[in-house]
PDB file of C-alpha atoms and ligand atoms in Angstrom:
ATOM      1  CA  MET A 332       1.594  28.517  24.466  1.00 98.00           C
ATOM      2  CA  LYS A 333       0.767  30.526  21.593  1.00 98.00           C
ATOM      3  CA  ILE A 334      -1.603  30.117  19.375  1.00 98.00           C
ATOM      4  CA  ILE A 335      -0.398  30.712  15.814  1.00 98.00           C
ATOM      5  CA  ARG A 336      -2.559  30.828  12.611  1.00 98.00           C
ATOM      6  CA  ASP A 337      -0.524  32.143  10.464  1.00 98.00           C
ATOM      7  CA  LYS A 338       2.649  30.145   8.647  1.00 98.00           C
ATOM      8  CA  ALA A 339       4.566  33.078   7.853  1.00 98.00           C
ATOM      9  CA  GLU A 340       4.987  34.034  11.660  1.00 98.00           C
ATOM     10  CA  LEU A 341       5.080  29.933  12.731  1.00 98.00           C
ATOM     11  CA  ARG A 342       8.835  30.014  10.497  1.00 97.00           C
ATOM     12  CA  LYS A 343       9.907  32.849  11.515  1.00 98.00           C
ATOM     13  CA  LEU A 344       9.531  31.581  14.773  1.00 98.00           C
ATOM     14  CA  VAL A 345      11.363  28.004  13.637  1.00 98.00           C
ATOM     15  CA  ARG A 346      14.398  29.476  12.289  1.00 98.00           C
ATOM     16  CA  ASP A 347      15.065  31.800  14.852  1.00 98.00           C
ATOM     17  CA  TRP A 348      14.754  28.158  17.539  1.00 98.00           C
ATOM     18  CA  HIS A 349      17.201  26.228  15.304  1.00 98.00           C
ATOM     19  CA  ARG A 350      19.589  29.480  15.019  1.00 98.00           C
ATOM     20  CA  THR A 351      20.023  29.144  18.363  1.00 98.00           C
ATOM     21  CA  GLY A 352      20.496  25.169  18.181  1.00 98.00           C
ATOM     22  CA  GLU A 353      17.195  24.284  19.067  1.00 98.00           C
ATOM     23  CA  ARG A 354      15.610  20.766  18.062  1.00 98.00           C
ATOM     24  CA  ILE A 355      12.097  21.155  17.406  1.00 98.00           C
ATOM     25  CA  GLY A 356       9.143  18.660  18.197  1.00 98.00           C
ATOM     26  CA  VAL A 357       6.208  17.810  16.328  1.00 98.00           C
ATOM     27  CA  VAL A 358       2.280  16.212  17.591  1.00 99.00           C
ATOM     28  CA  PRO A 359       0.593  17.084  14.328  1.00 98.00           C
ATOM     29  CA  THR A 360      -3.343  16.103  15.170  1.00 98.00           C
ATOM     30  CA  MET A 361      -6.998  17.135  14.206  1.00 97.00           C
ATOM     31  CA  GLY A 362      -8.131  18.313  18.231  1.00 96.00           C
ATOM     32  CA  ALA A 363     -10.297  16.262  20.096  1.00 94.00           C
ATOM     33  CA  LEU A 364      -7.335  15.766  22.353  1.00 96.00           C
ATOM     34  CA  HIS A 365      -7.250  12.541  24.579  1.00 96.00           C
ATOM     35  CA  ALA A 366      -4.907  11.100  26.914  1.00 97.00           C
ATOM     36  CA  GLY A 367      -3.297   9.187  23.881  1.00 97.00           C
ATOM     37  CA  HIS A 368      -2.704  12.486  22.034  1.00 98.00           C
ATOM     38  CA  LEU A 369      -1.266  13.850  25.557  1.00 98.00           C
ATOM     39  CA  SER A 370       0.940  10.976  25.537  1.00 98.00           C
ATOM     40  CA  LEU A 371       2.806  12.128  21.956  1.00 98.00           C
ATOM     41  CA  VAL A 372       3.563  15.640  24.321  1.00 98.00           C
ATOM     42  CA  ASP A 373       4.778  14.205  26.681  1.00 98.00           C
ATOM     43  CA  ALA A 374       6.669  12.422  24.499  1.00 98.00           C
ATOM     44  CA  ALA A 375       8.065  15.429  22.832  1.00 98.00           C
ATOM     45  CA  ASN A 376       8.823  17.434  25.443  1.00 98.00           C
ATOM     46  CA  GLY A 377      11.169  14.685  26.797  1.00 98.00           C
ATOM     47  CA  ARG A 378      12.697  14.765  23.600  1.00 98.00           C
ATOM     48  CA  ALA A 379      12.781  18.679  21.957  1.00 98.00           C
ATOM     49  CA  GLU A 380      14.171  21.888  23.508  1.00 98.00           C
ATOM     50  CA  ARG A 381      10.487  23.155  21.400  1.00 98.00           C
ATOM     51  CA  VAL A 382       6.849  21.427  20.910  1.00 98.00           C
ATOM     52  CA  ILE A 383       4.378  22.524  18.699  1.00 99.00           C
ATOM     53  CA  VAL A 384       1.083  20.659  18.442  1.00 99.00           C
ATOM     54  CA  THR A 385      -0.738  21.339  15.532  1.00 98.00           C
ATOM     55  CA  LEU A 386      -4.428  21.550  15.236  1.00 98.00           C
ATOM     56  CA  PHE A 387      -5.869  21.142  11.551  1.00 98.00           C
ATOM     57  CA  VAL A 388      -8.657  18.869  10.165  1.00 97.00           C
ATOM     58  CA  ASN A 389      -8.290  18.370   7.137  1.00 98.00           C
ATOM     59  CA  PRO A 390     -10.749  17.949   4.658  1.00 97.00           C
ATOM     60  CA  LYS A 391      -8.290  16.348   2.091  1.00 97.00           C
ATOM     61  CA  GLN A 392      -8.205  12.501   4.147  1.00 97.00           C
ATOM     62  CA  PHE A 393     -12.664  12.597   4.383  1.00 94.00           C
ATOM     63  CA  ASN A 394     -13.241  10.511   1.663  1.00 87.00           C
ATOM     64  CA  ASN A 395     -16.965  10.652   3.806  1.00 88.00           C
ATOM     65  CA  PRO A 396     -18.152  14.422   4.076  1.00 91.00           C
ATOM     66  CA  GLU A 397     -20.721  13.304   6.246  1.00 89.00           C
ATOM     67  CA  ASP A 398     -18.050  12.219   8.712  1.00 86.00           C
ATOM     68  CA  LEU A 399     -16.019  15.571   8.371  1.00 92.00           C
ATOM     69  CA  ASP A 400     -19.394  17.956   9.183  1.00 92.00           C
ATOM     70  CA  LYS A 401     -19.254  15.198  11.991  1.00 87.00           C
ATOM     71  CA  TYR A 402     -15.885  15.714  13.376  1.00 88.00           C
ATOM     72  CA  PRO A 403     -15.231  17.191  16.694  1.00 87.00           C
ATOM     73  CA  ARG A 404     -14.393  20.818  16.660  1.00 92.00           C
ATOM     74  CA  THR A 405     -13.158  21.706  20.317  1.00 94.00           C
ATOM     75  CA  GLU A 406     -10.122  24.339  19.872  1.00 97.00           C
ATOM     76  CA  GLU A 407     -10.813  25.817  22.857  1.00 97.00           C
ATOM     77  CA  ASP A 408     -10.770  22.934  25.206  1.00 97.00           C
ATOM     78  CA  ASP A 409      -8.248  22.096  23.164  1.00 98.00           C
ATOM     79  CA  ALA A 410      -5.874  24.788  24.299  1.00 98.00           C
ATOM     80  CA  LYS A 411      -7.257  24.122  27.684  1.00 98.00           C
ATOM     81  CA  LYS A 412      -6.284  20.496  28.033  1.00 98.00           C
ATOM     82  CA  LEU A 413      -2.224  21.695  26.994  1.00 98.00           C
ATOM     83  CA  ALA A 414      -1.777  24.127  29.050  1.00 98.00           C
ATOM     84  CA  PRO A 415      -0.160  22.660  32.269  1.00 98.00           C
ATOM     85  CA  TYR A 416       2.473  19.965  29.054  1.00 98.00           C
ATOM     86  CA  GLY A 417       4.491  23.768  28.992  1.00 98.00           C
ATOM     87  CA  ILE A 418       4.152  23.427  24.734  1.00 98.00           C
ATOM     88  CA  ASP A 419       5.889  26.195  23.296  1.00 98.00           C
ATOM     89  CA  VAL A 420       2.976  26.516  20.053  1.00 98.00           C
ATOM     90  CA  LEU A 421      -0.356  24.749  19.322  1.00 98.00           C
ATOM     91  CA  TYR A 422      -0.144  25.865  15.016  1.00 98.00           C
ATOM     92  CA  VAL A 423      -3.909  26.225  14.150  1.00 98.00           C
ATOM     93  CA  PRO A 424      -3.894  26.886  10.749  1.00 98.00           C
ATOM     94  CA  GLY A 425      -7.182  27.195   9.057  1.00 97.00           C
ATOM     95  CA  PRO A 426      -7.840  26.074   5.773  1.00 96.00           C
ATOM     96  CA  GLU A 427      -6.850  29.285   3.559  1.00 96.00           C
ATOM     97  CA  GLN A 428      -3.512  28.675   5.013  1.00 96.00           C
ATOM     98  CA  MET A 429      -3.046  24.612   4.306  1.00 98.00           C
ATOM     99  CA  TYR A 430      -5.093  25.104   0.355  1.00 98.00           C
ATOM    100  CA  PRO A 431      -4.589  28.879  -0.937  1.00 97.00           C
ATOM    101  CA  ASP A 432      -6.020  28.565  -4.335  1.00 97.00           C
ATOM    102  CA  GLY A 433      -4.275  27.145  -6.797  1.00 98.00           C
ATOM    103  CA  PHE A 434      -3.874  23.852  -4.590  1.00 98.00           C
ATOM    104  CA  SER A 435      -3.033  21.263  -7.338  1.00 98.00           C
ATOM    105  CA  THR A 436       0.118  19.156  -5.780  1.00 98.00           C
ATOM    106  CA  ASN A 437      -1.023  15.825  -4.422  1.00 98.00           C
ATOM    107  CA  ILE A 438       1.434  13.237  -2.183  1.00 98.00           C
ATOM    108  CA  SER A 439       1.136   9.797  -2.663  1.00 98.00           C
ATOM    109  CA  VAL A 440       2.733   6.767  -1.194  1.00 98.00           C
ATOM    110  CA  ALA A 441       2.436   3.700  -3.112  1.00 97.00           C
ATOM    111  CA  GLY A 442       2.469  -0.036  -1.087  1.00 97.00           C
ATOM    112  CA  VAL A 443       1.710   0.751   2.541  1.00 98.00           C
ATOM    113  CA  SER A 444      -0.616   3.179   1.327  1.00 98.00           C
ATOM    114  CA  GLU A 445      -2.591   0.449   0.070  1.00 96.00           C
ATOM    115  CA  GLY A 446      -4.861  -2.412   1.737  1.00 96.00           C
ATOM    116  CA  LEU A 447      -6.441  -2.191   5.127  1.00 98.00           C
ATOM    117  CA  CYS A 448      -7.466   1.419   5.944  1.00 97.00           C
ATOM    118  CA  GLY A 449      -6.001   2.799   2.675  1.00 96.00           C
ATOM    119  CA  ALA A 450      -8.934   0.560   0.331  1.00 95.00           C
ATOM    120  CA  ALA A 451     -11.556   0.751   2.835  1.00 91.00           C
ATOM    121  CA  ARG A 452     -11.240   4.449   2.315  1.00 92.00           C
ATOM    122  CA  PRO A 453      -9.711   6.123  -1.085  1.00 92.00           C
ATOM    123  CA  GLY A 454      -7.949   8.422  -1.470  1.00 95.00           C
ATOM    124  CA  HIS A 455      -7.585   8.975   2.683  1.00 96.00           C
ATOM    125  CA  PHE A 456      -4.213   8.576   2.691  1.00 98.00           C
ATOM    126  CA  ASP A 457      -2.938  10.660  -0.046  1.00 98.00           C
ATOM    127  CA  GLY A 458      -4.467  12.959   1.938  1.00 98.00           C
ATOM    128  CA  VAL A 459      -2.756  12.518   5.658  1.00 98.00           C
ATOM    129  CA  ALA A 460       0.848  12.095   3.347  1.00 98.00           C
ATOM    130  CA  THR A 461       0.246  16.157   1.766  1.00 98.00           C
ATOM    131  CA  VAL A 462      -1.113  17.055   4.562  1.00 98.00           C
ATOM    132  CA  VAL A 463       1.171  16.035   7.453  1.00 98.00           C
ATOM    133  CA  THR A 464       3.988  16.779   4.562  1.00 98.00           C
ATOM    134  CA  LYS A 465       3.221  20.355   4.594  1.00 98.00           C
ATOM    135  CA  LEU A 466       3.089  20.405   8.527  1.00 98.00           C
ATOM    136  CA  LEU A 467       6.587  19.105   8.211  1.00 98.00           C
ATOM    137  CA  LEU A 468       8.508  21.265   6.619  1.00 98.00           C
ATOM    138  CA  GLN A 469       6.343  24.587   7.765  1.00 98.00           C
ATOM    139  CA  THR A 470       7.196  23.906  11.421  1.00 98.00           C
ATOM    140  CA  GLY A 471      10.536  22.609  10.337  1.00 98.00           C
ATOM    141  CA  ALA A 472      10.449  19.331  13.031  1.00 98.00           C
ATOM    142  CA  ASP A 473      13.425  17.277  14.026  1.00 98.00           C
ATOM    143  CA  PHE A 474      11.088  15.046  15.253  1.00 98.00           C
ATOM    144  CA  ALA A 475       7.779  14.352  14.943  1.00 99.00           C
ATOM    145  CA  PHE A 476       5.560  11.767  17.357  1.00 98.00           C
ATOM    146  CA  PHE A 477       2.339  10.010  15.519  1.00 98.00           C
ATOM    147  CA  GLY A 478       0.371   6.910  17.772  1.00 98.00           C
ATOM    148  CA  GLU A 479       0.698   3.219  16.642  1.00 97.00           C
ATOM    149  CA  LYS A 480      -3.140   3.244  16.517  1.00 97.00           C
ATOM    150  CA  ASP A 481      -2.381   4.644  13.302  1.00 98.00           C
ATOM    151  CA  TYR A 482      -0.192   1.980  12.590  1.00 98.00           C
ATOM    152  CA  GLN A 483      -1.089   2.387   9.108  1.00 98.00           C
ATOM    153  CA  GLN A 484      -0.345   5.865   8.854  1.00 98.00           C
ATOM    154  CA  LEU A 485       2.487   6.004  10.615  1.00 98.00           C
ATOM    155  CA  GLN A 486       4.733   3.821   8.129  1.00 98.00           C
ATOM    156  CA  VAL A 487       3.216   6.002   5.780  1.00 98.00           C
ATOM    157  CA  VAL A 488       4.317   8.534   6.637  1.00 98.00           C
ATOM    158  CA  LYS A 489       7.777   6.852   7.403  1.00 98.00           C
ATOM    159  CA  ARG A 490       8.033   5.418   4.151  1.00 98.00           C
ATOM    160  CA  LEU A 491       7.152   9.595   2.492  1.00 98.00           C
ATOM    161  CA  VAL A 492      10.146  10.704   4.346  1.00 98.00           C
ATOM    162  CA  ALA A 493      12.390   8.823   3.794  1.00 98.00           C
ATOM    163  CA  ASP A 494      11.581   8.867  -0.259  1.00 98.00           C
ATOM    164  CA  LEU A 495      11.667  12.806   0.185  1.00 98.00           C
ATOM    165  CA  ASP A 496      14.577  13.414   2.114  1.00 98.00           C
ATOM    166  CA  ILE A 497      12.569  15.283   4.921  1.00 98.00           C
ATOM    167  CA  ASP A 498      15.148  15.553   7.907  1.00 98.00           C
ATOM    168  CA  VAL A 499      13.032  14.895  10.571  1.00 98.00           C
ATOM    169  CA  GLU A 500      12.947  11.184  12.537  1.00 98.00           C
ATOM    170  CA  ILE A 501       9.344   9.532  13.364  1.00 98.00           C
ATOM    171  CA  ILE A 502       9.303   8.422  16.586  1.00 98.00           C
ATOM    172  CA  GLY A 503       5.866   5.538  16.657  1.00 98.00           C
ATOM    173  CA  CYS A 504       4.177   5.396  19.942  1.00 98.00           C
ATOM    174  CA  PRO A 505       2.374   2.637  21.983  1.00 97.00           C
ATOM    175  CA  THR A 506      -1.171   2.922  21.966  1.00 97.00           C
ATOM    176  CA  VAL A 507      -3.309   4.588  24.282  1.00 97.00           C
ATOM    177  CA  ARG A 508      -6.656   2.551  26.056  1.00 97.00           C
ATOM    178  CA  GLU A 509      -9.068   3.152  28.891  1.00 96.00           C
ATOM    179  CA  LYS A 510      -9.109   0.942  31.444  1.00 96.00           C
ATOM    180  CA  ASP A 511     -11.600  -1.281  29.523  1.00 96.00           C
ATOM    181  CA  GLY A 512      -8.976  -2.152  26.908  1.00 96.00           C
ATOM    182  CA  LEU A 513     -10.819   0.600  24.512  1.00 97.00           C
ATOM    183  CA  ALA A 514      -8.092   2.163  22.392  1.00 97.00           C
ATOM    184  CA  MET A 515      -8.584   6.105  22.946  1.00 96.00           C
ATOM    185  CA  SER A 516      -9.779   7.507  19.894  1.00 95.00           C
ATOM    186  CA  SER A 517     -11.469  11.268  19.521  1.00 89.00           C
ATOM    187  CA  ARG A 518     -14.692   9.236  17.819  1.00 88.00           C
ATOM    188  CA  ASN A 519     -15.346   7.358  20.721  1.00 92.00           C
ATOM    189  CA  LEU A 520     -17.114  10.667  21.751  1.00 87.00           C
ATOM    190  CA  ARG A 521     -19.925   9.597  19.445  1.00 90.00           C
ATOM    191  CA  LEU A 522     -20.477   6.014  19.930  1.00 95.00           C
ATOM    192  CA  GLY A 523     -24.161   5.850  22.194  1.00 97.00           C
ATOM    193  CA  ASP A 524     -24.273   4.518  26.087  1.00 97.00           C
ATOM    194  CA  GLY A 525     -24.645   1.265  24.631  1.00 97.00           C
ATOM    195  CA  ALA A 526     -22.191   1.446  22.016  1.00 97.00           C
ATOM    196  CA  ARG A 527     -19.531   2.782  24.331  1.00 97.00           C
ATOM    197  CA  ALA A 528     -19.446  -0.023  26.814  1.00 97.00           C
ATOM    198  CA  GLU A 529     -19.676  -3.144  23.957  1.00 97.00           C
ATOM    199  CA  ALA A 530     -17.009  -1.411  22.565  1.00 98.00           C
ATOM    200  CA  PRO A 531     -14.196  -2.767  24.399  1.00 97.00           C
ATOM    201  CA  VAL A 532     -15.092  -6.021  22.975  1.00 98.00           C
ATOM    202  CA  LEU A 533     -12.989  -5.359  20.290  1.00 98.00           C
ATOM    203  CA  GLN A 534      -9.816  -5.123  21.984  1.00 97.00           C
ATOM    204  CA  GLU A 535     -10.939  -8.670  23.804  1.00 97.00           C
ATOM    205  CA  GLU A 536     -11.628 -10.770  20.283  1.00 98.00           C
ATOM    206  CA  MET A 537      -8.507  -9.280  18.695  1.00 98.00           C
ATOM    207  CA  GLN A 538      -6.172 -10.020  21.924  1.00 97.00           C
ATOM    208  CA  ARG A 539      -7.962 -13.817  21.469  1.00 97.00           C
ATOM    209  CA  ALA A 540      -6.786 -13.767  18.044  1.00 98.00           C
ATOM    210  CA  ALA A 541      -2.964 -12.215  18.616  1.00 98.00           C
ATOM    211  CA  ASP A 542      -2.801 -15.112  20.486  1.00 97.00           C
ATOM    212  CA  ALA A 543      -4.473 -17.803  18.922  1.00 97.00           C
ATOM    213  CA  ILE A 544      -2.050 -16.868  16.165  1.00 97.00           C
ATOM    214  CA  ALA A 545       0.991 -17.224  18.432  1.00 95.00           C
ATOM    215  CA  GLY A 546      -0.731 -20.949  18.937  1.00 95.00           C
ATOM    216  CA  GLY A 547       0.354 -21.968  16.723  1.00 96.00           C
ATOM    217  CA  THR A 548      -3.845 -21.163  14.404  1.00 97.00           C
ATOM    218  CA  PRO A 549      -2.502 -19.402  10.638  1.00 98.00           C
ATOM    219  CA  ALA A 550      -3.696 -16.435  10.075  1.00 98.00           C
ATOM    220  CA  ALA A 551      -6.845 -17.000   7.598  1.00 98.00           C
ATOM    221  CA  GLU A 552      -8.528 -19.032  10.115  1.00 98.00           C
ATOM    222  CA  ALA A 553      -7.951 -16.766  13.148  1.00 98.00           C
ATOM    223  CA  MET A 554      -9.235 -14.095  10.742  1.00 98.00           C
ATOM    224  CA  ALA A 555     -12.221 -15.550   9.701  1.00 98.00           C
ATOM    225  CA  ALA A 556     -12.639 -16.673  13.512  1.00 98.00           C
ATOM    226  CA  LEU A 557     -12.287 -13.217  14.887  1.00 98.00           C
ATOM    227  CA  ARG A 558     -14.933 -11.195  12.078  1.00 98.00           C
ATOM    228  CA  SER A 559     -18.321 -14.346  12.685  1.00 98.00           C
ATOM    229  CA  ALA A 560     -16.684 -13.506  16.617  1.00 98.00           C
ATOM    230  CA  LEU A 561     -17.521  -9.235  16.141  1.00 98.00           C
ATOM    231  CA  GLU A 562     -20.789  -9.922  14.145  1.00 97.00           C
ATOM    232  CA  ALA A 563     -22.241 -11.982  17.085  1.00 97.00           C
ATOM    233  CA  ALA A 564     -21.192  -9.732  19.959  1.00 97.00           C
ATOM    234  CA  GLY A 565     -23.475  -7.549  17.244  1.00 96.00           C
ATOM    235  CA  PHE A 566     -20.418  -4.980  15.612  1.00 98.00           C
ATOM    236  CA  GLY A 567     -21.491  -3.843  11.841  1.00 97.00           C
ATOM    237  CA  GLU A 568     -19.572  -4.261   8.805  1.00 97.00           C
ATOM    238  CA  VAL A 569     -16.686  -5.333   9.377  1.00 98.00           C
ATOM    239  CA  ASP A 570     -14.007  -3.370   6.497  1.00 97.00           C
ATOM    240  CA  TYR A 571     -11.327  -5.532   7.249  1.00 98.00           C
ATOM    241  CA  ALA A 572      -9.804  -7.688   9.815  1.00 98.00           C
ATOM    242  CA  GLU A 573      -5.857  -8.925   8.751  1.00 98.00           C
ATOM    243  CA  VAL A 574      -2.350  -9.733   9.765  1.00 98.00           C
ATOM    244  CA  ARG A 575       0.104  -7.957   9.023  1.00 98.00           C
ATOM    245  CA  ARG A 576       4.238  -7.773   9.030  1.00 97.00           C
ATOM    246  CA  ASP A 577       5.392  -4.488  10.899  1.00 96.00           C
ATOM    247  CA  GLY A 578       6.370  -2.128   8.574  1.00 94.00           C
ATOM    248  CA  ASP A 579       5.784  -3.243   5.294  1.00 96.00           C
ATOM    249  CA  LEU A 580       2.413  -4.648   5.564  1.00 98.00           C
ATOM    250  CA  ALA A 581       2.630  -7.558   3.929  1.00 97.00           C
ATOM    251  CA  LEU A 582      -0.733  -9.792   4.068  1.00 98.00           C
ATOM    252  CA  VAL A 583       0.171 -12.909   6.529  1.00 98.00           C
ATOM    253  CA  GLU A 584      -2.584 -15.546   5.601  1.00 98.00           C
ATOM    254  CA  GLY A 585      -0.426 -18.474   7.440  1.00 97.00           C
ATOM    255  CA  GLN A 586       1.880 -18.368  10.346  1.00 96.00           C
ATOM    256  CA  PRO A 587       4.184 -15.034  10.579  1.00 96.00           C
ATOM    257  CA  ASP A 588       7.357 -15.765  10.722  1.00 94.00           C
ATOM    258  CA  SER A 589       8.518 -12.136  11.828  1.00 95.00           C
ATOM    259  CA  ALA A 590       6.413  -9.342  13.738  1.00 96.00           C
ATOM    260  CA  ALA A 591       2.962  -8.752  13.017  1.00 97.00           C
ATOM    261  CA  ARG A 592       0.125  -7.621  14.259  1.00 98.00           C
ATOM    262  CA  VAL A 593      -3.898  -7.861  13.777  1.00 98.00           C
ATOM    263  CA  PHE A 594      -5.829  -5.107  11.867  1.00 98.00           C
ATOM    264  CA  VAL A 595      -8.974  -4.846  12.431  1.00 98.00           C
ATOM    265  CA  ALA A 596     -11.959  -1.720  11.649  1.00 98.00           C
ATOM    266  CA  VAL A 597     -15.183  -2.785  12.248  1.00 98.00           C
ATOM    267  CA  TRP A 598     -18.457   0.214  12.795  1.00 97.00           C
ATOM    268  CA  LEU A 599     -20.212  -0.066  15.445  1.00 98.00           C
ATOM    269  CA  ASP A 600     -22.995   2.899  16.533  1.00 95.00           C
ATOM    270  CA  GLY A 601     -22.223   4.733  13.311  1.00 93.00           C
ATOM    271  CA  VAL A 602     -18.677   4.853  13.696  1.00 93.00           C
ATOM    272  CA  ARG A 603     -15.315   3.277  12.216  1.00 93.00           C
ATOM    273  CA  LEU A 604     -13.162   2.349  15.426  1.00 97.00           C
ATOM    274  CA  ILE A 605      -9.685   0.729  13.909  1.00 97.00           C
ATOM    275  CA  ASP A 606      -7.946  -1.007  15.932  1.00 98.00           C
ATOM    276  CA  ASN A 607      -4.492  -3.161  16.106  1.00 98.00           C
ATOM    277  CA  VAL A 608      -2.400  -5.217  18.481  1.00 97.00           C
ATOM    278  CA  GLU A 609       0.723  -7.175  18.241  1.00 97.00           C
ATOM    279  CA  ILE A 610       1.121 -10.708  17.784  1.00 97.00           C
ATOM    280  CA  GLY A 611       2.283 -12.000  21.257  1.00 85.00           C
ATOM    281  CA  ASP A 612       5.979 -14.115  20.970  1.00 64.00           C
ATOM    282  CA  LEU A 613       6.007 -12.169  17.869  1.00 56.00           C
ATOM    283  CA  ARG A 614       7.005  -8.985  18.963  1.00 54.00           C
ATOM    284  CA  SER A 615      10.242  -9.462  20.307  1.00 53.00           C
ATOM    285  CA  LEU A 616      11.053 -10.271  16.447  1.00 50.00           C
ATOM    286  CA  ALA A 617      12.521  -8.033  14.222  1.00 46.00           C
ATOM    287  CA  ALA A 618      10.139  -5.150  12.228  1.00 44.00           C
ATOM    288  CA  GLU A 619      11.515  -3.244   9.579  1.00 41.00           C
TER     289      GLU A 619
HETATM  290  O1  PAF B1396      -3.893  11.251  13.145  1.00 91.65           O
HETATM  291  C1  PAF B1396      -4.180  12.346  12.931  1.00 91.65           C
HETATM  292  O2  PAF B1396      -4.894  12.368  13.650  1.00 91.65           O
HETATM  293  C2  PAF B1396      -3.870  12.772  11.409  1.00 91.65           C
HETATM  294  O3  PAF B1396      -4.160  11.512  10.285  1.00 91.65           O
HETATM  295  C3  PAF B1396      -3.080  13.498  11.037  1.00 91.65           C
HETATM  296  C4  PAF B1396      -2.208  12.993  11.057  1.00 91.65           C
HETATM  297  C5  PAF B1396      -3.083  14.555  12.206  1.00 91.65           C
HETATM  298  C6  PAF B1396      -2.909  14.215   9.616  1.00 91.65           C
HETATM  299  O4  PAF B1396      -4.219  15.326   9.156  1.00 91.65           O
END
């Protein structure tokens, strides 16, 4: 595995691969790799002849400077975790590679970026869309892999790739969970012991809400009960607890008539946790 920090060096390698007909799979990350990221690497290895993992903590997607400061930076560990996967390149561009002096472009995706994390974190998805566009172009990706844990991000990336005619297939991969049900996230490292023990209640309550909706409870009613349950369990502020349709993320308040999910962002121990859970019997209905 070669570590590359320079985009010109990466471009040259990518051109050589494409010239010989090899397809490139890319897994964009901000590091602090866990089993969720590694499942994306497995998926990329299964699909492409060449695999690049990118590691860049993107300042443009943090609307809170404290959050950016606290974000774990563990490049050496990340490289060790990737070693057994036999990938070709770990691409670690510095900010001067991504946002050189004079950088003035912003990619903004309307519709699917609005609501949920887009409403709670203004500017976040512009930052994600801008950096992902750059990473896809720099790596010449034929396939790019994103986790469904960040389901809204996945829809934003699918939309921008379709709108900007970027020739890459975006592949969503299932959320990987700890044994106790907590969705894997780099942010989990920041939970204290007590909060870590409490955190799986989030997924349990979300699943209860999803089951209630599948059993006929209107979405708005189930979401009110979910908020109360999280507050009673000791969680902090709930940024949102909503049911949204798969694909276009339209808000559902009654009974969903196509595939839909429960989405929550909630604070615990100063850490913002997000998760989403499919609604039972609607899983089989077409999303897009
Ligand atoms: O999901 C992430 O880790 C980031 O949002 C991404 C896609 C790497 C862009 O910075």
